[in-house]
Tab-separated table of C-alpha atoms and ligand atoms in Angstrom:
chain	number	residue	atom	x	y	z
A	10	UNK	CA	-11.693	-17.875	24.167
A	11	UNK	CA	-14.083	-14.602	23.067
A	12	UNK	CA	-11.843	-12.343	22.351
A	13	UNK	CA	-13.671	-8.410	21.556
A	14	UNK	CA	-13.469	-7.735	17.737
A	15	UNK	CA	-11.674	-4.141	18.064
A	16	UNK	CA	-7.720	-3.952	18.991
A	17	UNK	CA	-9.396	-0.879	20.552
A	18	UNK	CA	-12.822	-0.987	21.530
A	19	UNK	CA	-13.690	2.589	22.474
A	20	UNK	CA	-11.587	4.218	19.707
A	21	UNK	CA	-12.721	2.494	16.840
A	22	UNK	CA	-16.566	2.491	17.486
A	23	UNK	CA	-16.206	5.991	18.919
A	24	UNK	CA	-19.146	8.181	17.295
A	25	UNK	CA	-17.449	10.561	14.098
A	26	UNK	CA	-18.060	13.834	16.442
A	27	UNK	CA	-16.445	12.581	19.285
A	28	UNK	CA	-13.577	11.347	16.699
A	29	UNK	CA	-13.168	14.457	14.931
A	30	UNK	CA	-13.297	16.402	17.844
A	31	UNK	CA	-10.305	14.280	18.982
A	32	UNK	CA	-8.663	14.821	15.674
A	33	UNK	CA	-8.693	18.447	15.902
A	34	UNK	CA	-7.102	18.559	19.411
A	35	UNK	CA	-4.173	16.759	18.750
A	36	UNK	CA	-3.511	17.977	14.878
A	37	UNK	CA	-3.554	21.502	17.096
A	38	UNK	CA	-1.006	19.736	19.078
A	39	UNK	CA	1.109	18.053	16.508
A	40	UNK	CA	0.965	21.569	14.603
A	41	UNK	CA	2.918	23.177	17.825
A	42	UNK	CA	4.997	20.323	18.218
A	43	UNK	CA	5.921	20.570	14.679
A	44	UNK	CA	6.426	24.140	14.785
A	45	UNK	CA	9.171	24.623	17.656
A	46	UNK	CA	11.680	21.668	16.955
A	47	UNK	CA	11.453	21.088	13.373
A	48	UNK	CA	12.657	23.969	11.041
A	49	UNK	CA	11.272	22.373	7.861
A	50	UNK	CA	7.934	23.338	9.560
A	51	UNK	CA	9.344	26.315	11.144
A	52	UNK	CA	9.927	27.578	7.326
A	53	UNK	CA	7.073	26.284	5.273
A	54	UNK	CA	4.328	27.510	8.323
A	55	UNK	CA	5.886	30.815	8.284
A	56	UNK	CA	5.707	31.097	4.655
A	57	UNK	CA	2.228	30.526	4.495
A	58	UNK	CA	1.459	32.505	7.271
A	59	UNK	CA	0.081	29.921	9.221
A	60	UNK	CA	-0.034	28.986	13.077
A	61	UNK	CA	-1.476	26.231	15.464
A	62	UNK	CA	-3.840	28.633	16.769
A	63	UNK	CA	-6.024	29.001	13.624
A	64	UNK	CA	-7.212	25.744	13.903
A	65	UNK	CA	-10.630	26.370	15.542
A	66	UNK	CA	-12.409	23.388	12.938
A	67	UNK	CA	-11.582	20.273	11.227
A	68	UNK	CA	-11.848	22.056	8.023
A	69	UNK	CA	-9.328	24.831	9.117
A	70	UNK	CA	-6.667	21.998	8.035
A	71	UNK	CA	-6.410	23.507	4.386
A	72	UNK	CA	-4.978	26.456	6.077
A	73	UNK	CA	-1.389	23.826	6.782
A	74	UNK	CA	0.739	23.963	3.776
A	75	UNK	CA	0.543	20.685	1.810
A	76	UNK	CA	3.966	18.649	1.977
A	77	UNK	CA	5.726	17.039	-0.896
A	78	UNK	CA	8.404	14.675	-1.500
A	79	UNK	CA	10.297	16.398	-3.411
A	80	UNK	CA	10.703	19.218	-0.286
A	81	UNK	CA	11.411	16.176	1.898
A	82	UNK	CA	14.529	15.409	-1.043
A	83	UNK	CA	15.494	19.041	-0.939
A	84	UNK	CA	15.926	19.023	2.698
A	85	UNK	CA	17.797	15.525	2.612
A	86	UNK	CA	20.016	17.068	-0.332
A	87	UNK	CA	20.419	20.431	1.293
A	88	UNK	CA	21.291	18.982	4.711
A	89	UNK	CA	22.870	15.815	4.437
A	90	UNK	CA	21.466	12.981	6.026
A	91	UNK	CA	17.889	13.327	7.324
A	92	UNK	CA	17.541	17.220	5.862
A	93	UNK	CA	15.922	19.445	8.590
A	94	UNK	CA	12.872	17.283	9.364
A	95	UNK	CA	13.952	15.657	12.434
A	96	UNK	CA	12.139	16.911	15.630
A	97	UNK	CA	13.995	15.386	17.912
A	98	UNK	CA	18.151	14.604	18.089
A	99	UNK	CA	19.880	11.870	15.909
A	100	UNK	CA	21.516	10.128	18.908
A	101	UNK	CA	17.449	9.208	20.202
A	102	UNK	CA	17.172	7.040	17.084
A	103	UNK	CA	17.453	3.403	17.438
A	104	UNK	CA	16.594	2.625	13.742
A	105	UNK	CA	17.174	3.605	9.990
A	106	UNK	CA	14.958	2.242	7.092
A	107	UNK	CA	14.432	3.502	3.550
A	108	UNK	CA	11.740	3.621	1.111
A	109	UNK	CA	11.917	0.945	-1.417
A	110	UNK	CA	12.551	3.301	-3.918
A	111	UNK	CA	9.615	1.480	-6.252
A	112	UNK	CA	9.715	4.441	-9.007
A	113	UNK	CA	13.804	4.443	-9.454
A	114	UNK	CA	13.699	7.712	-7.548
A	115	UNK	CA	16.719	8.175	-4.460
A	116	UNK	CA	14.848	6.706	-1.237
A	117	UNK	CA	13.942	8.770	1.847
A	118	UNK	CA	15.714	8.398	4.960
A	119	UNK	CA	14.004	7.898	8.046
A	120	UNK	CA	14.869	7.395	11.634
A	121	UNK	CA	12.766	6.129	14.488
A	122	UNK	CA	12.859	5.930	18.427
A	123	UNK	CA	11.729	3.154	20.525
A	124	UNK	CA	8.357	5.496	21.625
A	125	UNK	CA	8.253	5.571	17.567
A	126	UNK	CA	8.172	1.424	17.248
A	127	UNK	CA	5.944	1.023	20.050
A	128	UNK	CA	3.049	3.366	17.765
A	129	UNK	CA	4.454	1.507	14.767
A	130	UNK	CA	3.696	-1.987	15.979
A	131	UNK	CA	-0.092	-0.271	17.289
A	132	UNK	CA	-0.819	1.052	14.201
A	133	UNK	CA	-0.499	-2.562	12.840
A	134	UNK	CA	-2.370	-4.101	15.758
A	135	UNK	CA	-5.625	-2.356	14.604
A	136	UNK	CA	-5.303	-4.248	11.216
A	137	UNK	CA	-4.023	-7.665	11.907
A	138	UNK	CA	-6.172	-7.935	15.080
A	139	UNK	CA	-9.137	-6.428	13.203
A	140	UNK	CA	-8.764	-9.294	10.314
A	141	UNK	CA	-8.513	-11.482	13.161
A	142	UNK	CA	-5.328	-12.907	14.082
A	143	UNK	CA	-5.161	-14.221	17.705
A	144	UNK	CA	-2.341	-15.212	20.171
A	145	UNK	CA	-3.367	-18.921	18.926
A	146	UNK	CA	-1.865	-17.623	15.590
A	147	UNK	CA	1.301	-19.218	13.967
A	148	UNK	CA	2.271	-15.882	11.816
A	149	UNK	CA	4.783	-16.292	8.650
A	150	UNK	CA	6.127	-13.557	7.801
A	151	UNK	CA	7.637	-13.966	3.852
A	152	UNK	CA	9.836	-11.040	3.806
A	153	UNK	CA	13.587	-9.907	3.249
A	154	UNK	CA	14.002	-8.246	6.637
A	155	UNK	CA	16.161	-5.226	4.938
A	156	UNK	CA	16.330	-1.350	5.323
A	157	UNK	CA	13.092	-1.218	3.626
A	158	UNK	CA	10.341	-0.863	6.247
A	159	UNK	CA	7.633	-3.864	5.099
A	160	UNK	CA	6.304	-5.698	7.580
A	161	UNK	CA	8.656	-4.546	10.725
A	162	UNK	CA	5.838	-2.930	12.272
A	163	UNK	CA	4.050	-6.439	11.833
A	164	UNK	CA	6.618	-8.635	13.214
A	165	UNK	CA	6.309	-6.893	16.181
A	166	UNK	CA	2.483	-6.306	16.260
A	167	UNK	CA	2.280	-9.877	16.555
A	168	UNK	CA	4.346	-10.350	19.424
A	169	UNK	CA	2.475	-7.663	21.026
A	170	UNK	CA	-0.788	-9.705	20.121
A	171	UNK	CA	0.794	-12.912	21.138
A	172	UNK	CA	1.069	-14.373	18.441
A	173	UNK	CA	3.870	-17.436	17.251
A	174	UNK	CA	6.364	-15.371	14.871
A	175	UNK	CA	7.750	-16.788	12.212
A	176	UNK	CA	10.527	-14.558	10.575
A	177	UNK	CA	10.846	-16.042	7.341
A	178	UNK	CA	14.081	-13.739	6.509
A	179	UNK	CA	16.206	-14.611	3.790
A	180	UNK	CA	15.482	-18.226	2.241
A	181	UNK	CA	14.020	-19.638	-1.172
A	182	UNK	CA	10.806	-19.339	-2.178
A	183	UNK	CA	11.363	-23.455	-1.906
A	184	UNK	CA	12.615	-22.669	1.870
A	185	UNK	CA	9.831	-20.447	2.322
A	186	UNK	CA	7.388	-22.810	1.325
A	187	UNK	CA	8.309	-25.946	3.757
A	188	UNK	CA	8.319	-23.877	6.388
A	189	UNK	CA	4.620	-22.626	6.058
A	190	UNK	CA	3.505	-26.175	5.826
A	191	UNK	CA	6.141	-27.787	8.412
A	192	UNK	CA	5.311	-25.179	11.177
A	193	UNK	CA	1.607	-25.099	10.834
A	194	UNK	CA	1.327	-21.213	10.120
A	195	UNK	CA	-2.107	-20.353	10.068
A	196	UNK	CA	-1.180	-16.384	8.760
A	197	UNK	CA	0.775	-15.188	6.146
A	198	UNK	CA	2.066	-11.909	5.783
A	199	UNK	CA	3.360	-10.812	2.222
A	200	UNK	CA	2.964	-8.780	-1.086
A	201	UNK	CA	0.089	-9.682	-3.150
A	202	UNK	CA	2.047	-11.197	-5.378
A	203	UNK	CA	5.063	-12.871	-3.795
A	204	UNK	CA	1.485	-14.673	-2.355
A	205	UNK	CA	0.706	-15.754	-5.757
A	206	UNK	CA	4.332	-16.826	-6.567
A	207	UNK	CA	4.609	-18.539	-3.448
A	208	UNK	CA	1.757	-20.674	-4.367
A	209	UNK	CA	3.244	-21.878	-7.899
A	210	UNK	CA	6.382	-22.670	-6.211
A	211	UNK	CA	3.883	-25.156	-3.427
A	212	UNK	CA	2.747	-26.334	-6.919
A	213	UNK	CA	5.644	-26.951	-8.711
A	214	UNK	CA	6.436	-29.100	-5.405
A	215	UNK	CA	3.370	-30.760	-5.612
A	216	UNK	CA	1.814	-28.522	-2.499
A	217	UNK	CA	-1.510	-27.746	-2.631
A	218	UNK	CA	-1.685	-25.120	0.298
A	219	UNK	CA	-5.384	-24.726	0.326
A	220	UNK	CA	-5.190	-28.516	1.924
A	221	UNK	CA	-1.606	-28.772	3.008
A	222	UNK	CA	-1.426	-26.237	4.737
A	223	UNK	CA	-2.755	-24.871	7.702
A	224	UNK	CA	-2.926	-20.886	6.570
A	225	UNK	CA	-6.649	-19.258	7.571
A	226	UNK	CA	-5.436	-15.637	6.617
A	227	UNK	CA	-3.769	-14.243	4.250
A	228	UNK	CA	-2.210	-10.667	5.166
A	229	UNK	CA	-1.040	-8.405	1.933
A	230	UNK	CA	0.350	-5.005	1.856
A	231	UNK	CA	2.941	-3.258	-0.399
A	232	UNK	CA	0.743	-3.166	-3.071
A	233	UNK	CA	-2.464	-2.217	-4.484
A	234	UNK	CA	-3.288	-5.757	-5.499
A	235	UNK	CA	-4.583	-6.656	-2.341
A	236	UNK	CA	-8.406	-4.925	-2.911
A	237	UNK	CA	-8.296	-5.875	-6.849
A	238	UNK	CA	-11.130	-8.071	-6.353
A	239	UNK	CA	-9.618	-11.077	-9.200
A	240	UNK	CA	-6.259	-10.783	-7.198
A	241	UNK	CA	-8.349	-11.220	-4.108
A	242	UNK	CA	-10.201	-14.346	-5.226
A	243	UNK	CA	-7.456	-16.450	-7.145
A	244	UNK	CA	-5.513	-15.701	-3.588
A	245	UNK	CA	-8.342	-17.211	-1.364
A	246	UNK	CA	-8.964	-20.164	-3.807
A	247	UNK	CA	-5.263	-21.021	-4.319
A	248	UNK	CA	-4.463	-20.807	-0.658
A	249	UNK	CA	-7.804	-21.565	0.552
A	250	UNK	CA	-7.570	-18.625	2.846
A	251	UNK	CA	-9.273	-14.977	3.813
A	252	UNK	CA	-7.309	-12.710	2.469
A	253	UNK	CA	-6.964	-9.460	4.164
A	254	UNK	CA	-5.302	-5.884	2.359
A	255	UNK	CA	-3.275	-3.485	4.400
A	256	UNK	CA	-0.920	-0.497	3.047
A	257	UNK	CA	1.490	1.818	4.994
A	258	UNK	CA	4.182	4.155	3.844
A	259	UNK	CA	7.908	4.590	4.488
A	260	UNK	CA	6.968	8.179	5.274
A	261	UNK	CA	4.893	7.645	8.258
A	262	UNK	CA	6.252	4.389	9.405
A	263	UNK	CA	3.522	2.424	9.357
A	264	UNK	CA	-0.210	1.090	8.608
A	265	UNK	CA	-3.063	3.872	7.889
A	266	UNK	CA	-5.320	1.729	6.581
A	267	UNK	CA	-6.811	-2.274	6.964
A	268	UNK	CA	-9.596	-4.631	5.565
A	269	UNK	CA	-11.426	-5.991	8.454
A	270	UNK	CA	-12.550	-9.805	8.907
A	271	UNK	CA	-15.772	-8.460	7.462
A	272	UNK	CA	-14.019	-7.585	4.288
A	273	UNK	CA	-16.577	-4.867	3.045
A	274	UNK	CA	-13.880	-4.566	-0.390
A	275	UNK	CA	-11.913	-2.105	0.963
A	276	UNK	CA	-9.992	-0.491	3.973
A	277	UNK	CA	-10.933	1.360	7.136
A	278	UNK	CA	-8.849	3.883	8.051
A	279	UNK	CA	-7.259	4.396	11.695
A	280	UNK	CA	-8.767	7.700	12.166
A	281	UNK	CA	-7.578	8.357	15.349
A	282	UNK	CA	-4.010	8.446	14.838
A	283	UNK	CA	-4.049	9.947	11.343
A	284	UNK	CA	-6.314	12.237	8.773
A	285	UNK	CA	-6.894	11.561	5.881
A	286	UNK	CA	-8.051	13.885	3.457
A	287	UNK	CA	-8.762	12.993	0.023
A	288	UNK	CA	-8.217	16.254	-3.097
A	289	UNK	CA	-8.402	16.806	-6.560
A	290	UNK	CA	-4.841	16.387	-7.555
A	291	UNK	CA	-5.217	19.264	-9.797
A	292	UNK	CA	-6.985	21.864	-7.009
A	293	UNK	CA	-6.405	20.443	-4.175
A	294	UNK	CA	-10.097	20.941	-3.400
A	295	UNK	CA	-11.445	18.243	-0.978
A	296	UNK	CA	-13.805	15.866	-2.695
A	297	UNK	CA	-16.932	14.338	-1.022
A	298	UNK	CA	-17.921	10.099	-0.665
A	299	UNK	CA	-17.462	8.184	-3.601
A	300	UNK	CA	-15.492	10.582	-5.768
A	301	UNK	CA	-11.797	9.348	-6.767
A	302	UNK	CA	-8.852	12.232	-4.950
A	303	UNK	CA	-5.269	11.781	-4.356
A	304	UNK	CA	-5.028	11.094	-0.601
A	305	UNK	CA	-2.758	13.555	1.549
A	306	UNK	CA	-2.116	11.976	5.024
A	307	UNK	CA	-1.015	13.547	8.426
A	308	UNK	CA	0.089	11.128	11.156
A	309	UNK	CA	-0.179	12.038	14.667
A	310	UNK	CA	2.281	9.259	15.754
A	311	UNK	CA	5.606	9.345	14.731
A	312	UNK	CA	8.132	11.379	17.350
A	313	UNK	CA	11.111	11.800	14.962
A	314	UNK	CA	9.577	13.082	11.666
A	315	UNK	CA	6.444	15.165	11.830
A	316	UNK	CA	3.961	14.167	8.661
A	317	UNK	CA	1.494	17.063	8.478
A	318	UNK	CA	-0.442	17.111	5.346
A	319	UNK	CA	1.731	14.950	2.936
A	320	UNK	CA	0.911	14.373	-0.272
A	321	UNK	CA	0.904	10.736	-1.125
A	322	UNK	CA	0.062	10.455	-4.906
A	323	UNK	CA	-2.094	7.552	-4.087
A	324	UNK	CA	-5.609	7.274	-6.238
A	325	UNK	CA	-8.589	6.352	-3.346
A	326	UNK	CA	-12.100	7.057	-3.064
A	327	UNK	CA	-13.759	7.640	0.464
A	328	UNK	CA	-17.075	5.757	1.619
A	329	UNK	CA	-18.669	6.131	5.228
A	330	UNK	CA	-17.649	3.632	7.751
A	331	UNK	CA	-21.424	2.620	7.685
A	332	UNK	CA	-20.860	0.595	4.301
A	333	UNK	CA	-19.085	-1.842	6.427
A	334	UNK	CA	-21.113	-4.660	8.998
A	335	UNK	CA	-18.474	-4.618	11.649
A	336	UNK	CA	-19.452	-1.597	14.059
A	337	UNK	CA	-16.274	0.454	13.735
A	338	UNK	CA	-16.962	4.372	12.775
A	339	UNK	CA	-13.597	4.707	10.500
A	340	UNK	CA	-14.391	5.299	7.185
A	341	UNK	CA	-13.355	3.374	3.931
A	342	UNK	CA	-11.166	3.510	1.146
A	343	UNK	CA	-13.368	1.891	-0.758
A	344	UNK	CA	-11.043	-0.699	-3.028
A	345	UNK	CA	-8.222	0.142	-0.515
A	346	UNK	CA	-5.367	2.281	-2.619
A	347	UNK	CA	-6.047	2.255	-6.578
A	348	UNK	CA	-2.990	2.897	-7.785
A	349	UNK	CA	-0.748	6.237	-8.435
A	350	UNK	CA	-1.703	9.286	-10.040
A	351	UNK	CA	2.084	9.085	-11.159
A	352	UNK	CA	1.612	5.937	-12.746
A	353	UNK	CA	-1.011	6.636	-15.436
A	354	UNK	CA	0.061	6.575	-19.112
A	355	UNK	CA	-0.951	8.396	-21.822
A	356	UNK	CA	-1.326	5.925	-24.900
A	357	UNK	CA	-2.687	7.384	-28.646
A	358	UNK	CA	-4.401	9.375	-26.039
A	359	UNK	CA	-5.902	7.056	-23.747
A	360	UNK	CA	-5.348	7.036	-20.073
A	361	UNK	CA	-4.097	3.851	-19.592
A	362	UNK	CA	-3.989	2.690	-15.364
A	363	UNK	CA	-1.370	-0.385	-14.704
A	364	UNK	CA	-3.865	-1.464	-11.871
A	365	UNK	CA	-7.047	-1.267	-14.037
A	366	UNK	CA	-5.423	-3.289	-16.904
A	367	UNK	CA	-3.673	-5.920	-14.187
A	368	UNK	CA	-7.517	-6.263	-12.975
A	369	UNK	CA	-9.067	-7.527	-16.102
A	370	UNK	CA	-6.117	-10.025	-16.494
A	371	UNK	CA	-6.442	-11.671	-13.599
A	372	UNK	CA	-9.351	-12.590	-14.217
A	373	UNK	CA	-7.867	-15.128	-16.354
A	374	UNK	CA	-6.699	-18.021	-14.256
A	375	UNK	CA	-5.063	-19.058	-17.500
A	376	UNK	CA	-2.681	-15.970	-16.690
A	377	UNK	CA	0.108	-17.136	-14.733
A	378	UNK	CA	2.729	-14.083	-15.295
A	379	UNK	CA	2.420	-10.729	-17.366
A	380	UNK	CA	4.027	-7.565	-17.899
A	381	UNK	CA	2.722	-4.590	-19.296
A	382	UNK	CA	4.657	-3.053	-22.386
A	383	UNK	CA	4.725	-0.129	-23.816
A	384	UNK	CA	6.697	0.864	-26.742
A	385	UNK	CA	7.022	3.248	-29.550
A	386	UNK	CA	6.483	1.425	-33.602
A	387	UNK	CA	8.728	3.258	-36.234
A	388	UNK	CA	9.481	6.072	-33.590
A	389	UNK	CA	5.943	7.295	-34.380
A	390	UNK	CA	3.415	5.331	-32.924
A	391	UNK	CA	2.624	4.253	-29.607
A	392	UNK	CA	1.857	0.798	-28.458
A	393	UNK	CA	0.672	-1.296	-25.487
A	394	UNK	CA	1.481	-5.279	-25.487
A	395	UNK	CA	0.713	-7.457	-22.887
A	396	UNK	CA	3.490	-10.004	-22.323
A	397	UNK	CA	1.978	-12.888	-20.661
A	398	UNK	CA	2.928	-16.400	-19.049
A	399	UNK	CA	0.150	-19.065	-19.802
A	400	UNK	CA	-0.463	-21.252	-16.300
A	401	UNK	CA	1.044	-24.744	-16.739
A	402	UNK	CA	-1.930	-27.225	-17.515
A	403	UNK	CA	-3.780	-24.284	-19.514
A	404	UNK	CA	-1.793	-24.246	-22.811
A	405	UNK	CA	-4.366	-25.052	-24.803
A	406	UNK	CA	-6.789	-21.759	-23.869
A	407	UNK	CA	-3.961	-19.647	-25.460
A	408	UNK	CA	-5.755	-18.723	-28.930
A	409	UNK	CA	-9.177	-18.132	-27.030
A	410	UNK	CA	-7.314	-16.373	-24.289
A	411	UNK	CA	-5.114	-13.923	-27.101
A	412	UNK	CA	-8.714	-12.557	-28.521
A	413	UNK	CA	-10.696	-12.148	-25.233
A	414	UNK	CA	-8.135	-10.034	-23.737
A	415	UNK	CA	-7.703	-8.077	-26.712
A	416	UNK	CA	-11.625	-7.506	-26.075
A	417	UNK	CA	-11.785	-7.291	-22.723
A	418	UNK	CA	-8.611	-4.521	-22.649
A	419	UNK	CA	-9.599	-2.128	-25.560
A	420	UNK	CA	-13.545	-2.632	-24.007
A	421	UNK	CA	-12.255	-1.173	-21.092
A	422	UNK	CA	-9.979	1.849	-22.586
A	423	UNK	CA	-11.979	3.269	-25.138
A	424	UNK	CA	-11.405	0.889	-27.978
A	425	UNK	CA	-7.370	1.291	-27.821
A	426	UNK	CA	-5.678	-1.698	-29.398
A	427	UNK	CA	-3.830	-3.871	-26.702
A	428	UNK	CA	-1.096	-6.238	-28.643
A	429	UNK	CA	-1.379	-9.831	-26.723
A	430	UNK	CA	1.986	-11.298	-26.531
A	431	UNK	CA	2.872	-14.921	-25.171
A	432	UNK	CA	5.994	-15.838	-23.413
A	433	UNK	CA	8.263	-18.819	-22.369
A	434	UNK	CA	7.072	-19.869	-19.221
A	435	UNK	CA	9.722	-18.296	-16.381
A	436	UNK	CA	10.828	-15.664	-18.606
A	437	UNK	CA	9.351	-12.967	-17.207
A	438	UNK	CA	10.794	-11.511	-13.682
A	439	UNK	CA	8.888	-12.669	-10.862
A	440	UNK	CA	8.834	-10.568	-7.319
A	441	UNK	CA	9.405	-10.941	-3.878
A	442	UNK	CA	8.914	-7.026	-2.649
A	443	UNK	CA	7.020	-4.481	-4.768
A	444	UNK	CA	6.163	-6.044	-8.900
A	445	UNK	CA	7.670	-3.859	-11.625
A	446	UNK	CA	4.989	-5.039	-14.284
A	447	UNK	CA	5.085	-2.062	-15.768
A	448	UNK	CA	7.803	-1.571	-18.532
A	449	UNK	CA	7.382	1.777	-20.479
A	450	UNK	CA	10.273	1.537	-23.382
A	451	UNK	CA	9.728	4.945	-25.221
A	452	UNK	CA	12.567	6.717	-26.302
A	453	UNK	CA	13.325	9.982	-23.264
A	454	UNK	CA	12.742	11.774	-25.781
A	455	UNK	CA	9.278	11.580	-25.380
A	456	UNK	CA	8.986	13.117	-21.971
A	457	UNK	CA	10.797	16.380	-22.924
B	1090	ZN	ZN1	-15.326	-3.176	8.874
């Protein structure tokens, strides 16, 4: 059957004027909404003196306060559960999920309606549909099915689409595993790397999923690994699949941004149902195409809790829509989400980025597991090792491997010395939800 290649046609090939006019009517909208039932906004428009009606272009956005996380805390401390961000009453909720909490910080509370889910699930139509799952589609979906928000949205997208669902709740990677190959899934939904792990478990099993299995598509979000371009490629070899990157936030509820089929190395983003501006994490200035900003979303979807300009302390860089082949007029994050600005370390004074560092090792098949240490020698000196898992059947690269890293990683960071450490295979933690590669083991002190 020919199916069209948009979720939505007109919206996503709609020309940029047309779609930024369309963005300023209803951020004028959600900014009124916003304003009479939620007093979080009440407070923090007042206080900047702002109001709906100065919003005569696009640009007039910078006069909306920018919203942080840590108000969003306040409130929840201060008012006990949800804060004062709700716009609507408790009793309309029929959910509750939480942010994963990735950083060790106390999660954010959210609730949602059924109008809520129904956007939710759309939001993720425009990125599964637009890397091209069909109603023919068996779709696996490897995830815990908790409080944390994942791949909800997806489940349902796909039974909106059509689609066979799979919930592949709480089971063994083992469990997991059969399943894919037993019921013929031809898309898998997970984290970058629970893909990865998934595939040395078909391995240990003697699986090989690129012929064993019937998976087409590979669908990642939770992470940034999904656009690292090594990640990418050891995931479509190993499950001899497209693999497809998506990312969404606790905070809004859902997708903002997907790879399409045409996989132009990054993500459009659904411009009409959220705007995202990209800033100078320093100024706040807007930055133009191809210059790296922290992106600050507002979401013109969710009925219970009103995103307007939050910050996200994500890394991306913009690129016009016209980089990709596929027709659609969203723009790009070029390299879909980079990492956080949160996450950067400061090593003998070299900016050190978990993401950049996890993209030169994987280009080592060799690799199988690492983690990223840092520690402090005689309470002086600072150090970065890379703890790393050889792949079974590559032993014998280790002393080759050990130097070339050591190249490749001070090459790439200014000539800072990267230790290369090797490990027992399966002694380093392996993840199902978000990795925790990162391990920074420097006294407190240091952060004072
Ligand atoms: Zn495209």
């Amino acid at each position: 059957m020919a199916y069209s290649e948009y979720w939505n046609p007109k919206n996503e090939t709609l020309p940029r004027e047309e779609l930024q006019a369309l963005q300023l009517l209803k951020l004028r909208r959600l900014c009124e909404w916003a304003y009479a039932t939620t007093p979080f906004h009440q407070r923090k428009f007042d206080a900047a003196g702002f109001k709906a009606e100065q919003l005569k272009t696009l640009d007039d956005i910078r006069r909306i306060p920018i919203m942080t996380r840590e108000e969003w805390m306040e409130s929840i401390m201060e008012k006990p559960m949800f804060g004062d961000l709700l716009a609507t009453d408790v009793t309309n909720a029929v959910r509750y999920h939480l942010t994963s909490g990735t950083s060790g910080r106390t999660p954010i509370r959210v609730l949602d309606s059924m109008k809520d889910w129904d956007w939710i699930s759309e939001m993720w139509c425009y990125g599964l549909w637009g890397f091209g799952v069909r109603p023919e589609d068996t779709v696996y979906f490897a995830f815990g099915y908790g409080s944390f928000i994942g791949f909800w949205g997806a489940h349902y997208c796909c039974e909106k689409i059509g689609s066979l669902v799979i919930p592949g709740g709480a089971q063994t990677t083992e469990g997991r595993v059969k399943q894919i190959v037993e019921m013929g899934a031809t898309t898998v939904c997970s984290t970058p790397t629970y893909a990865l792990t998934l595939w040395q478990k078909a391995r240990e099993m003697g699986i090989d999923l690129a012929k064993d299995s019937k998976v087409n598509k590979l669908i990642c979000s939770g992470e940034p690994a999904g656009s690292i371009p090594a990640v990418k490629r050891q995931l479509e070899e190993t499950w001899g699949a497209k693999c497809g990157d998506t990312a969404g936030m606790t905070e809004v509820g859902t997708i903002m941004i997907f790879e399409c089929s045409h996989q132009p190395g990054g993500t459009h983003i659904i411009e009409d149902h959220f705007i995202e501006e990209v800033l100078r994490p320093d100024s706040d200035e807007p930055v133009g195409y191809g210059e790296l900003g922290e992106r600050v979303v507002t979401s013109f979807g969710r009925g219970f809790i009103p995103a307007i300009r939050y910050r996200s302390k994500d890394m991306v860089m913009k690129i016009p829509a016209s980089t990709c082949t596929c027709g659609r007029t969203w723009d790009i994050y070029d390299g879909g989400i980079r990492g956080r600005w949160d996450d950067m370390k400061l090593i003998r004074g070299t900016n050190v980025y978990p993401r950049a560092v996890e993209a030169i090792i994987r280009e080592y098949v060799a690799v199988d597991e690492f983690q990223i240490y840092i520690w402090r020698k005689e309470e002086l000196l600072d150090e970065i090792t890379i703890k790393l898992e050889m792949t079974p059947g590559y032993e014998a690269h280790w002393p080759d491997l050990q130097q070339k890293l050591a190249k490749d990683l001070a090459e790439a960071h200014e000539g800072l010395r990267f230790n290369i450490e090797r490990m027992n295979y399966g002694t380093l933690p392996r993840f199902e939800l978000k990795a925790k590669r990162l391990v920074d083991a420097r006294p407190v002190a240091a952060y004072a």
